[in-house]
mmCIF file of C-alpha atoms in Angstrom:
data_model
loop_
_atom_site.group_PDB
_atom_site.id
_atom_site.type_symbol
_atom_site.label_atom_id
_atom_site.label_comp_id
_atom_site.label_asym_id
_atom_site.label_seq_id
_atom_site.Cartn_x
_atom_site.Cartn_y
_atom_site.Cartn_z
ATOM 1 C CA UNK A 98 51.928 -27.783 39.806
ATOM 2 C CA UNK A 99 51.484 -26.623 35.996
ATOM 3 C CA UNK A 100 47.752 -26.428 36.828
ATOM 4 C CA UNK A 101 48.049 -23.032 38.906
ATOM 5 C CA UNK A 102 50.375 -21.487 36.499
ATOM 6 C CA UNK A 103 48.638 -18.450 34.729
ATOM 7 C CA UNK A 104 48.870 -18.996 31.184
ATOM 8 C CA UNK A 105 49.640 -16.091 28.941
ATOM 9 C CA UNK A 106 47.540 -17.460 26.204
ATOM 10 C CA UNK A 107 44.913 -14.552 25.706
ATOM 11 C CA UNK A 108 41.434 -15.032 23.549
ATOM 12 C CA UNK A 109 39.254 -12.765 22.447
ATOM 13 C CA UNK A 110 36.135 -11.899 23.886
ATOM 14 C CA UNK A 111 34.094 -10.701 21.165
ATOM 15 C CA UNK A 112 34.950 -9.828 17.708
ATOM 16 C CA UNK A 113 33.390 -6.174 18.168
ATOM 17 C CA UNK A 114 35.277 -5.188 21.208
ATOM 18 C CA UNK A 115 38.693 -6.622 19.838
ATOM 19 C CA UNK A 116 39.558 -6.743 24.230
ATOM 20 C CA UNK A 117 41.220 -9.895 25.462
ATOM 21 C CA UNK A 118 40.513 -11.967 28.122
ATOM 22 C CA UNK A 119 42.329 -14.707 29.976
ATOM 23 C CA UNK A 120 40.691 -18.138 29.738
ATOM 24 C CA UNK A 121 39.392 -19.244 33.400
ATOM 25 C CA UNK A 122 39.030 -22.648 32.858
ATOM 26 C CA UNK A 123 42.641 -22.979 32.431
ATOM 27 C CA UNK A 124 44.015 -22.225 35.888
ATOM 28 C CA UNK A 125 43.600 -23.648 39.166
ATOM 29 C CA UNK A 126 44.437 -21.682 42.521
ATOM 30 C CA UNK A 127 47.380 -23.339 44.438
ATOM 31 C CA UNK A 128 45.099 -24.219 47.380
ATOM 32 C CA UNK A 129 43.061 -26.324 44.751
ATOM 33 C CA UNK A 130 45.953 -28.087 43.151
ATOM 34 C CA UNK A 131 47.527 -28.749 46.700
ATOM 35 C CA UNK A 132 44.390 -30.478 47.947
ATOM 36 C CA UNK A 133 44.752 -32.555 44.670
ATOM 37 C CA UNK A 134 48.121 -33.306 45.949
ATOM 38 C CA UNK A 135 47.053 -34.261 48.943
ATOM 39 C CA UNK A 136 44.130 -36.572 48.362
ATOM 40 C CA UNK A 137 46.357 -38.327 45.652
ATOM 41 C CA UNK A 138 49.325 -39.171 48.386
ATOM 42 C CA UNK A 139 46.232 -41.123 49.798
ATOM 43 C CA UNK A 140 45.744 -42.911 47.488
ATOM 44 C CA UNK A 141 48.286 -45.952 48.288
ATOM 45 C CA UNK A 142 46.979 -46.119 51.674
ATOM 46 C CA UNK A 143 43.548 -46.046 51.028
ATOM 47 C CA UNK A 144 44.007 -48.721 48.362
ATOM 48 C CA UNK A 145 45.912 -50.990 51.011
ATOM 49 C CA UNK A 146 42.397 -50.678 53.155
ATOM 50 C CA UNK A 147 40.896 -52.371 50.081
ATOM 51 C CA UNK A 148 42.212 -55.662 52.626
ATOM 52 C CA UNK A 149 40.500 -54.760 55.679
ATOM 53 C CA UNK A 150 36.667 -54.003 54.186
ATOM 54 C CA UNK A 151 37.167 -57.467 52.386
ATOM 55 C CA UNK A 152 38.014 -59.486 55.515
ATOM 56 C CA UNK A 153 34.725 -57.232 57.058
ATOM 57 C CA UNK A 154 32.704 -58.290 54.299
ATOM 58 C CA UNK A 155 34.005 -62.041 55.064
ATOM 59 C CA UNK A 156 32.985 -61.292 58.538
ATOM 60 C CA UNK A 157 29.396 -61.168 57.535
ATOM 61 C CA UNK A 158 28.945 -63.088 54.941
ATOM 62 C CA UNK A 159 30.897 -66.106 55.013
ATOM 63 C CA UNK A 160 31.323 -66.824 58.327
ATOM 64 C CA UNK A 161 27.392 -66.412 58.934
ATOM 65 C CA UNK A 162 27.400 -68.955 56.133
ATOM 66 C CA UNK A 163 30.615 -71.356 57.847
ATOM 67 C CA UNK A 164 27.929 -71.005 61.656
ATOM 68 C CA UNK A 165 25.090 -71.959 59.759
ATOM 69 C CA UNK A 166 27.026 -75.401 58.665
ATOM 70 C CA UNK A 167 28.373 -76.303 62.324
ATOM 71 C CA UNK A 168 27.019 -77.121 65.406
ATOM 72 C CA UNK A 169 25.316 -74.060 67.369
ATOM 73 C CA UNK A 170 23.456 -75.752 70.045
ATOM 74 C CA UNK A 171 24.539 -74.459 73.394
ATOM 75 C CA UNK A 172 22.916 -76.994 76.075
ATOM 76 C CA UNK A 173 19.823 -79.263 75.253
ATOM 77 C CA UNK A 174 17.761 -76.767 74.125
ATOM 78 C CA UNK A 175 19.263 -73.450 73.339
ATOM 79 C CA UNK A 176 20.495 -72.914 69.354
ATOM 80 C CA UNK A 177 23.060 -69.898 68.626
ATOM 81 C CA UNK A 178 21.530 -67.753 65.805
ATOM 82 C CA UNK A 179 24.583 -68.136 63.397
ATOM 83 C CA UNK A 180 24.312 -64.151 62.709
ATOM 84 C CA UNK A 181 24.609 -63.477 66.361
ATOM 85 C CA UNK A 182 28.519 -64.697 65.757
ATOM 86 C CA UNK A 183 29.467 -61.162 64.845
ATOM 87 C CA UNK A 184 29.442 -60.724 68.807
ATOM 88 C CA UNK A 185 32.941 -62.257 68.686
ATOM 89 C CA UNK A 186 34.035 -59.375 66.170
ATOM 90 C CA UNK A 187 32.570 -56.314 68.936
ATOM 91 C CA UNK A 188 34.517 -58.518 71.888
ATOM 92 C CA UNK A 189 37.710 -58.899 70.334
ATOM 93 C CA UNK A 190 37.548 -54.813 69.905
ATOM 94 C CA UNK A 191 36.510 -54.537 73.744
ATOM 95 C CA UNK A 192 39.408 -56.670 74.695
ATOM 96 C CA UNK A 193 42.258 -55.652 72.221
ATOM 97 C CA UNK A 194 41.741 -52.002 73.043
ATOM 98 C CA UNK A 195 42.541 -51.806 76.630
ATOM 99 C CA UNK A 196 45.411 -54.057 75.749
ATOM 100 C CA UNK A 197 47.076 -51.760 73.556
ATOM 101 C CA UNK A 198 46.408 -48.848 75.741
ATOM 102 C CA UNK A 199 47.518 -50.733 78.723
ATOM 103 C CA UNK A 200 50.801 -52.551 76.750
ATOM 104 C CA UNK A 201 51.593 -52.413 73.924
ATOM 105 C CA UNK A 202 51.353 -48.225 73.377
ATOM 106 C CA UNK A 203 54.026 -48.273 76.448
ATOM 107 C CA UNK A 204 56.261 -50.555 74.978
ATOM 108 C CA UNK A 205 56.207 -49.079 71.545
ATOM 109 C CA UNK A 206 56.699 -45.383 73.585
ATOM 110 C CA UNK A 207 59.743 -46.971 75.045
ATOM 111 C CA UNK A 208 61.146 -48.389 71.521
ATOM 112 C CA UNK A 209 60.265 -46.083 69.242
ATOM 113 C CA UNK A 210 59.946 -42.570 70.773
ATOM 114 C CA UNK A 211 57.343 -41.419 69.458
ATOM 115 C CA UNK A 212 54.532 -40.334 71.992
ATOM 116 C CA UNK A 213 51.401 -42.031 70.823
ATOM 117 C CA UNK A 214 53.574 -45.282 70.551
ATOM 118 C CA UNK A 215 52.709 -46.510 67.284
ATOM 119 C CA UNK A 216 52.345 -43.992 64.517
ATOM 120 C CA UNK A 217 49.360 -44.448 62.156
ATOM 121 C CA UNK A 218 51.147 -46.060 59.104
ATOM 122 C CA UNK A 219 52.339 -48.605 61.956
ATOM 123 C CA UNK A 220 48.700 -49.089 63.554
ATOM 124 C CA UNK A 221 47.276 -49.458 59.592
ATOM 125 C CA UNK A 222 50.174 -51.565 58.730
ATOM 126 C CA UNK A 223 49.088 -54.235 62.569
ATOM 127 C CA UNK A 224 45.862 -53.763 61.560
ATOM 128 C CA UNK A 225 45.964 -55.424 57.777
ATOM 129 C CA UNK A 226 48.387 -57.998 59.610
ATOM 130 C CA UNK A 227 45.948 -58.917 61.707
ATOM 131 C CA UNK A 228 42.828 -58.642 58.922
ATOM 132 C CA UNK A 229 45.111 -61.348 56.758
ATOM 133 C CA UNK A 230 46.129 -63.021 59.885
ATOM 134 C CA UNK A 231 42.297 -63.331 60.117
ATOM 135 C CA UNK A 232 41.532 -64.304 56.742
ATOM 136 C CA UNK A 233 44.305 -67.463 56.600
ATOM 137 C CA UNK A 234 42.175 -68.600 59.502
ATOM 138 C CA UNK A 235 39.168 -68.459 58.312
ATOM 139 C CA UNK A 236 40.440 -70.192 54.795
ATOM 140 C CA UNK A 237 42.050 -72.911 57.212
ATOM 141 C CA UNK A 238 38.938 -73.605 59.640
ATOM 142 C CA UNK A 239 37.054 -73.735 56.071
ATOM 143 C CA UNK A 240 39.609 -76.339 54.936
ATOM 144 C CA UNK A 241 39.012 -78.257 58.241
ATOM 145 C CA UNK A 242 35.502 -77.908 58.412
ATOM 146 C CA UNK A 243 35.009 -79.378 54.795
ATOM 147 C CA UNK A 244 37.228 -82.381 55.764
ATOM 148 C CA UNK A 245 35.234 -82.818 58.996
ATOM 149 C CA UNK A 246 31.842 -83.192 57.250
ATOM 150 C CA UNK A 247 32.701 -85.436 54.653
ATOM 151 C CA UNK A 248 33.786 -87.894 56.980
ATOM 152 C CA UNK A 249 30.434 -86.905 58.923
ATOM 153 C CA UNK A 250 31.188 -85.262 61.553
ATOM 154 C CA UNK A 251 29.596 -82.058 62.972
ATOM 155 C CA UNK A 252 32.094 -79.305 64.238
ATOM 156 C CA UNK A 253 31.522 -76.450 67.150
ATOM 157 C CA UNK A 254 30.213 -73.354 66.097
ATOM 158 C CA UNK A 255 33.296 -72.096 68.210
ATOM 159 C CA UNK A 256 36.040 -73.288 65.832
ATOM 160 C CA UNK A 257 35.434 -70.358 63.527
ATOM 161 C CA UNK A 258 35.789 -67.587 66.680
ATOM 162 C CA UNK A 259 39.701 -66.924 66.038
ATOM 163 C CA UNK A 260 38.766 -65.017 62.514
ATOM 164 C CA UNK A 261 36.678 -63.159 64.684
#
């Protein structure tokens, strides 16, 4: 708030006119410093999102690399391209939406009140649940998978689908 305050600080503007002027650079208009405001209340959310774009990064990196390791073959002949896995990532989306509209939005209407069921802190807050949710199964088919090929054994490609 001390940014948009007008100082009363005067400087001169040139020695031969012996006018003052005030100094610009000093003050901000209230519009700028609210926007400031604004984008800094952000910031805490945005940092908790920090969660989400690393379990998407895992998404397609890692698990690419866990498909590659595990068996793909689907029938005699047919081999699942281990990038192709991200398929499971657009289907879970077509599936959970119509579930929430359809479900859970009512419900949470019903409990809470509030018209759009959920607010949007809430729906972050389900979402990083479910992006950690997510990354504890990945770290535990990981575990299982390393186990399983020591001993020799080859795993489905379809093991590593929940972190999807």
């Amino acid at each position: 708030d001390q940014a948009a305050i007008v100082e009363v600080e005067l400087e001169p503007s040139s020695p031969s006119s012996g006018k003052k002027k005030r100094k610009k650079w000093a003050v901000c208009t209230v519009t700028e410093v609210e926007e400031v405001k604004q984008v800094v209340r952000m910031l805490p959310t945005w940092a908790t999102t920090i969660i989400f774009w690393t379990v998407y990064a895992q998404m397609t990196t890692f698990s690419v690399s866990q498909a590659q390791a595990l068996d793909r073959r689907l029938g005699p002949s047919f081999v699942i391209p281990a990038g192709s896995l991200t398929v499971f990532f657009v289907g879970s989306i077509l599936l959970t939406v119509p579930i929430y509209d359809r479900l859970i939005a009512p419900l949470a209407r019903r409990l809470t009140g509030n018209p759009q069921g959920l607010s949007p802190l809430q729906r972050i807050f389900v979402g990083l649940f479910l992006s950690i949710l997510a990354m504890v199964v990945a770290g535990l088919t990981e575990r299982h998978r390393l186990s399983a090929s020591t001993a020799g054994v080859q795993l489905s490609v379809f093991l590593i689908v929940p972190q999807f």
